[in-house]
mmCIF file of C-alpha atoms in Angstrom:
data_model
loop_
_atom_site.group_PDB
_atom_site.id
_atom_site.type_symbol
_atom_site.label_atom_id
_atom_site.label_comp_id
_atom_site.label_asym_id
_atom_site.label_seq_id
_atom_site.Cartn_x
_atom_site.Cartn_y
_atom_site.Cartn_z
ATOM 1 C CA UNK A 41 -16.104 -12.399 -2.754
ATOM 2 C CA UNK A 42 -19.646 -11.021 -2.416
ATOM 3 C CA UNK A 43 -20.166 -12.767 0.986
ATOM 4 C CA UNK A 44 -16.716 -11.614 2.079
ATOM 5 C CA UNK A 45 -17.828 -7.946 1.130
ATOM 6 C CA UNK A 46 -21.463 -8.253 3.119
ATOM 7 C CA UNK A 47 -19.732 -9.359 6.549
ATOM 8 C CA UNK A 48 -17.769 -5.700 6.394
ATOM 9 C CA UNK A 49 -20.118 -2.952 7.364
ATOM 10 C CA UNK A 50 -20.085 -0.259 4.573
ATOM 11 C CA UNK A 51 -19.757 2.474 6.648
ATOM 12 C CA UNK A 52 -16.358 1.458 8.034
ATOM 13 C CA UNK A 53 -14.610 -0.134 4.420
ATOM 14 C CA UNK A 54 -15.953 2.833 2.331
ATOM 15 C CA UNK A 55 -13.739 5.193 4.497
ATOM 16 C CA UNK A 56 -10.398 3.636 5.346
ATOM 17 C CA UNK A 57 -10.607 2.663 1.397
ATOM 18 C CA UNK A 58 -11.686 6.145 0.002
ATOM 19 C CA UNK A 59 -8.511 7.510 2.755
ATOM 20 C CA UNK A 60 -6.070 4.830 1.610
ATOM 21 C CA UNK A 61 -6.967 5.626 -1.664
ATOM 22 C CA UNK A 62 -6.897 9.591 -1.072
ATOM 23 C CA UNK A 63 -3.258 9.278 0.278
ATOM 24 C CA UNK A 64 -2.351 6.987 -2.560
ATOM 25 C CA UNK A 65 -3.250 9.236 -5.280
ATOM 26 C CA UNK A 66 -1.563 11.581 -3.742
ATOM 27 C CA UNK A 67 1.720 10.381 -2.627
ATOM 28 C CA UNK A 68 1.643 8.859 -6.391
ATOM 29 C CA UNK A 69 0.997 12.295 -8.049
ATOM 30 C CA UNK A 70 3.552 13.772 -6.039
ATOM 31 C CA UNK A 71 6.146 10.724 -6.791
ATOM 32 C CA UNK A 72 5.335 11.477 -10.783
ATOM 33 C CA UNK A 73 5.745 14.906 -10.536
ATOM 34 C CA UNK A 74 9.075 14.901 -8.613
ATOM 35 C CA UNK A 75 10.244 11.749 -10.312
ATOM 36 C CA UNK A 76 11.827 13.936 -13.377
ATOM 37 C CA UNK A 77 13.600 16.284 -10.781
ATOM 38 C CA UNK A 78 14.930 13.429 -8.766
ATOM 39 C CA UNK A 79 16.755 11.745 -11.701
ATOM 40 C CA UNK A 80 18.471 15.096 -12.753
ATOM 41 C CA UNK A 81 19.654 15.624 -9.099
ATOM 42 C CA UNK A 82 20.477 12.380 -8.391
ATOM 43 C CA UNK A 83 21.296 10.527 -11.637
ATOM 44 C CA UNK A 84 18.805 7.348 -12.895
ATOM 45 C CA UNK A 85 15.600 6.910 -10.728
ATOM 46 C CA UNK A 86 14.792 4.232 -8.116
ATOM 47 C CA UNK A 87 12.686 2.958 -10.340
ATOM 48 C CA UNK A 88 15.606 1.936 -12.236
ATOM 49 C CA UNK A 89 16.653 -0.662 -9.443
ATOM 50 C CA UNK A 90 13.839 -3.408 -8.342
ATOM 51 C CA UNK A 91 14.156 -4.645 -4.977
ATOM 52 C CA UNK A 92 13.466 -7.762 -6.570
ATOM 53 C CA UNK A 93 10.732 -10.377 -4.900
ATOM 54 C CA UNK A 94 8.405 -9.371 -2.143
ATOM 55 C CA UNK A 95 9.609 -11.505 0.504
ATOM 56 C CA UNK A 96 7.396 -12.924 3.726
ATOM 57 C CA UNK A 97 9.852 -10.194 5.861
ATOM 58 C CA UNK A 98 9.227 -7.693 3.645
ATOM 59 C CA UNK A 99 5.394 -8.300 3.028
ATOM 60 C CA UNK A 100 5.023 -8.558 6.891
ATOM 61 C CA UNK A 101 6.685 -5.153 7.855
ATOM 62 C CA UNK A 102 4.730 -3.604 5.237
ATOM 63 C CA UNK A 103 1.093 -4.755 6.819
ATOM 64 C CA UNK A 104 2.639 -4.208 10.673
ATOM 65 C CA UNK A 105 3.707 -0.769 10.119
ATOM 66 C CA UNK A 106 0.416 0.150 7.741
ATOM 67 C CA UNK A 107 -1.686 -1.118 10.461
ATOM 68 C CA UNK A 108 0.589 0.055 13.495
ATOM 69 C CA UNK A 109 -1.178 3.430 14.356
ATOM 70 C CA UNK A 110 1.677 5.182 14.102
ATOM 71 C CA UNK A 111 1.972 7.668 11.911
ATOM 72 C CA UNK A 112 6.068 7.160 11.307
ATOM 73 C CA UNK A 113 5.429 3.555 11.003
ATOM 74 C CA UNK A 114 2.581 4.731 8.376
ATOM 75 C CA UNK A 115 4.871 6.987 6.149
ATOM 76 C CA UNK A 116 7.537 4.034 5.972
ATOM 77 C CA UNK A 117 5.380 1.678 4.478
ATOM 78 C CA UNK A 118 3.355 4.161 1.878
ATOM 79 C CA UNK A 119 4.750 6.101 -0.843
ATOM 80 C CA UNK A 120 4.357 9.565 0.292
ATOM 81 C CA UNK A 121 6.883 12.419 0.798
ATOM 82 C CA UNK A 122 8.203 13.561 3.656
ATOM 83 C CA UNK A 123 6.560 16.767 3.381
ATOM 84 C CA UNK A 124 3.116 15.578 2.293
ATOM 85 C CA UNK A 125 0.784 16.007 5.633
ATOM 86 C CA UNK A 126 -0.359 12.379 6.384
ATOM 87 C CA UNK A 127 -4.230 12.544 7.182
ATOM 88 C CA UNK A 128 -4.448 11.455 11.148
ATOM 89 C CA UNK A 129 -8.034 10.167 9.555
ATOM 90 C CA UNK A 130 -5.995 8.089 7.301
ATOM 91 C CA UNK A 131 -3.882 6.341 9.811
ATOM 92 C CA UNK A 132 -6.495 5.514 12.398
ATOM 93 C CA UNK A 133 -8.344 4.162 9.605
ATOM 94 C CA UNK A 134 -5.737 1.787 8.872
ATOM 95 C CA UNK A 135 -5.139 0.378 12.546
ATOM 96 C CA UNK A 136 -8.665 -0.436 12.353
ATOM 97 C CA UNK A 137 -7.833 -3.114 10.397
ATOM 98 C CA UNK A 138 -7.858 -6.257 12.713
ATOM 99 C CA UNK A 139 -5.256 -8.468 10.029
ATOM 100 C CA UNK A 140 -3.404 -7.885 6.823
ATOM 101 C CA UNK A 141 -1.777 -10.419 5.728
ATOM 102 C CA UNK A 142 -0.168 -9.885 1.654
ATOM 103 C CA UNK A 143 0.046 -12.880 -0.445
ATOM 104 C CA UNK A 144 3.804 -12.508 -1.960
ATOM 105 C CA UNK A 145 2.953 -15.762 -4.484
ATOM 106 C CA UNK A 146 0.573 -13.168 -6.267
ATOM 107 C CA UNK A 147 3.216 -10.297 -6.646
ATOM 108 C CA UNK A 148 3.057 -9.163 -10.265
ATOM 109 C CA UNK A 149 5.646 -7.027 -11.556
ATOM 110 C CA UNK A 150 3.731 -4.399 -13.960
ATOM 111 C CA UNK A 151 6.972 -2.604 -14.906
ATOM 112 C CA UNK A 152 8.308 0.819 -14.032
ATOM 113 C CA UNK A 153 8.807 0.238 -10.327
ATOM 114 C CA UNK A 154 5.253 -0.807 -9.999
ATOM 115 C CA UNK A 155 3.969 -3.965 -8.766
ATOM 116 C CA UNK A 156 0.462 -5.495 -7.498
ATOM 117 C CA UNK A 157 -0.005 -8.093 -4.604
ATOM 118 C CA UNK A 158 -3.257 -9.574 -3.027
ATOM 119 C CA UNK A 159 -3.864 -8.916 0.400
ATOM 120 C CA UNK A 160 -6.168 -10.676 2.699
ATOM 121 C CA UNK A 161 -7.853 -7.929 5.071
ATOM 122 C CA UNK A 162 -9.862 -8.701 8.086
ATOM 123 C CA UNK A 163 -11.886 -5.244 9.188
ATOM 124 C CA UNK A 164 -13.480 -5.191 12.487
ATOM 125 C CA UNK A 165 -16.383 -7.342 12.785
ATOM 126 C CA UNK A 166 -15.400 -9.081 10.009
ATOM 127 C CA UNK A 167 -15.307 -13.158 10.222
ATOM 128 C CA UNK A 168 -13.550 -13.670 7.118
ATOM 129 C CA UNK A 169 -10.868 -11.549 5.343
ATOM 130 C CA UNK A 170 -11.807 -9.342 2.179
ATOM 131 C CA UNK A 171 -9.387 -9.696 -0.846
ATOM 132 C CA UNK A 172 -7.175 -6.016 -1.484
ATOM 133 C CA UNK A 173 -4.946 -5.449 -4.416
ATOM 134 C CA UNK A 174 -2.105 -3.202 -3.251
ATOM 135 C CA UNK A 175 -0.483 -1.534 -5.526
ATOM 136 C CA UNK A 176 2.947 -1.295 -4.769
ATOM 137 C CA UNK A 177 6.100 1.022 -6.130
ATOM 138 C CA UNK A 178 10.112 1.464 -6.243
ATOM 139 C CA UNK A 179 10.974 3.950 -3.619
ATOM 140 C CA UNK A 180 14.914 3.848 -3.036
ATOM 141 C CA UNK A 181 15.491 0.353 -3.920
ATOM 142 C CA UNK A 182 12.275 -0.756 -1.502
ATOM 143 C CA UNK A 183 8.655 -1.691 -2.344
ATOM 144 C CA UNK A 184 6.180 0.724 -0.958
ATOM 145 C CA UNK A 185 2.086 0.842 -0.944
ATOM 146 C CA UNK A 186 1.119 3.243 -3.341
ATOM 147 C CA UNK A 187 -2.557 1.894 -3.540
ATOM 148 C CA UNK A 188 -5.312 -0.039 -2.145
ATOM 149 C CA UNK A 189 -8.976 -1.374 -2.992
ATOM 150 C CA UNK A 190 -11.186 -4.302 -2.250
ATOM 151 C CA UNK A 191 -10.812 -6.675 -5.096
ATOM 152 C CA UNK A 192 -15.280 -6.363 -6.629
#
């Protein structure tokens, strides 16, 4: 890993990290704090029903539309209300990314809606991919990012 991590400048994996991360803990704080109010509105939470397996499909549209640029495309793919302002910061940083490619063999279901899965990232520059662990969560019946950091 170390010589994965010295072929991606640290000015440009610091920042789309510390913004992935930024928009995670967000969208997750607002997720937790809304999750009790969803389930009296609308009876048991998503939560409640796993999608099941991360499947190649699935794993795919979730890197495309991270890494798309577009700030829809964004939204579907991370765990963040509708009313949450995505950071424009936050999505350029992640079409920077040159590949990301999840590894749905590694998907471990941690309970609760939550799940992790390696992801092999290739930054700009960057020969050889860096290893992620996404963090990923229910959101009506569909897997969603809800974090991401460079496996140390």
């Amino acid at each position: 890993m170390g010589d994965e991590c010295t072929m991606i400048s640290g000015r440009v994996v610091i920042p789309i990290v510390a913004v992935v991360v930024a928009v995670a803990a967000a969208a997750a704080l607002i997720i937790l704090t809304t999750r009790d109010d969803t389930r009296t509105a609308a009876g048991p939470s998503s939560a409640s029903h796993r999608p099941g397996q991360l499947t190649s499909a699935e794993a795919s549209r979730l890197a495309d539309d991270m890494t798309s640029g577009d700030e829809k495309r964004v939204r579907a793919a991370v765990a963040v209300a509708p009313e949450q302002p995505l950071d424009a910061a936050a999505v350029s940083g992640l079409a920077a990314i040159e590949a990301m490619t999840f590894d749905v063999r590694t998907l471990r279901d941690l309970g609760d809606g939550i799940a992790e899965v390696t992801a092999r990232v290739v930054m700009p520059g960057g020969t050889q991919p860096a290893v992620w662990t996404v963090r990923l969560v229910t959101v009506e019946q569909e897997w969603l990012n809800s974090s991401t950091e460079p496996v140390q």
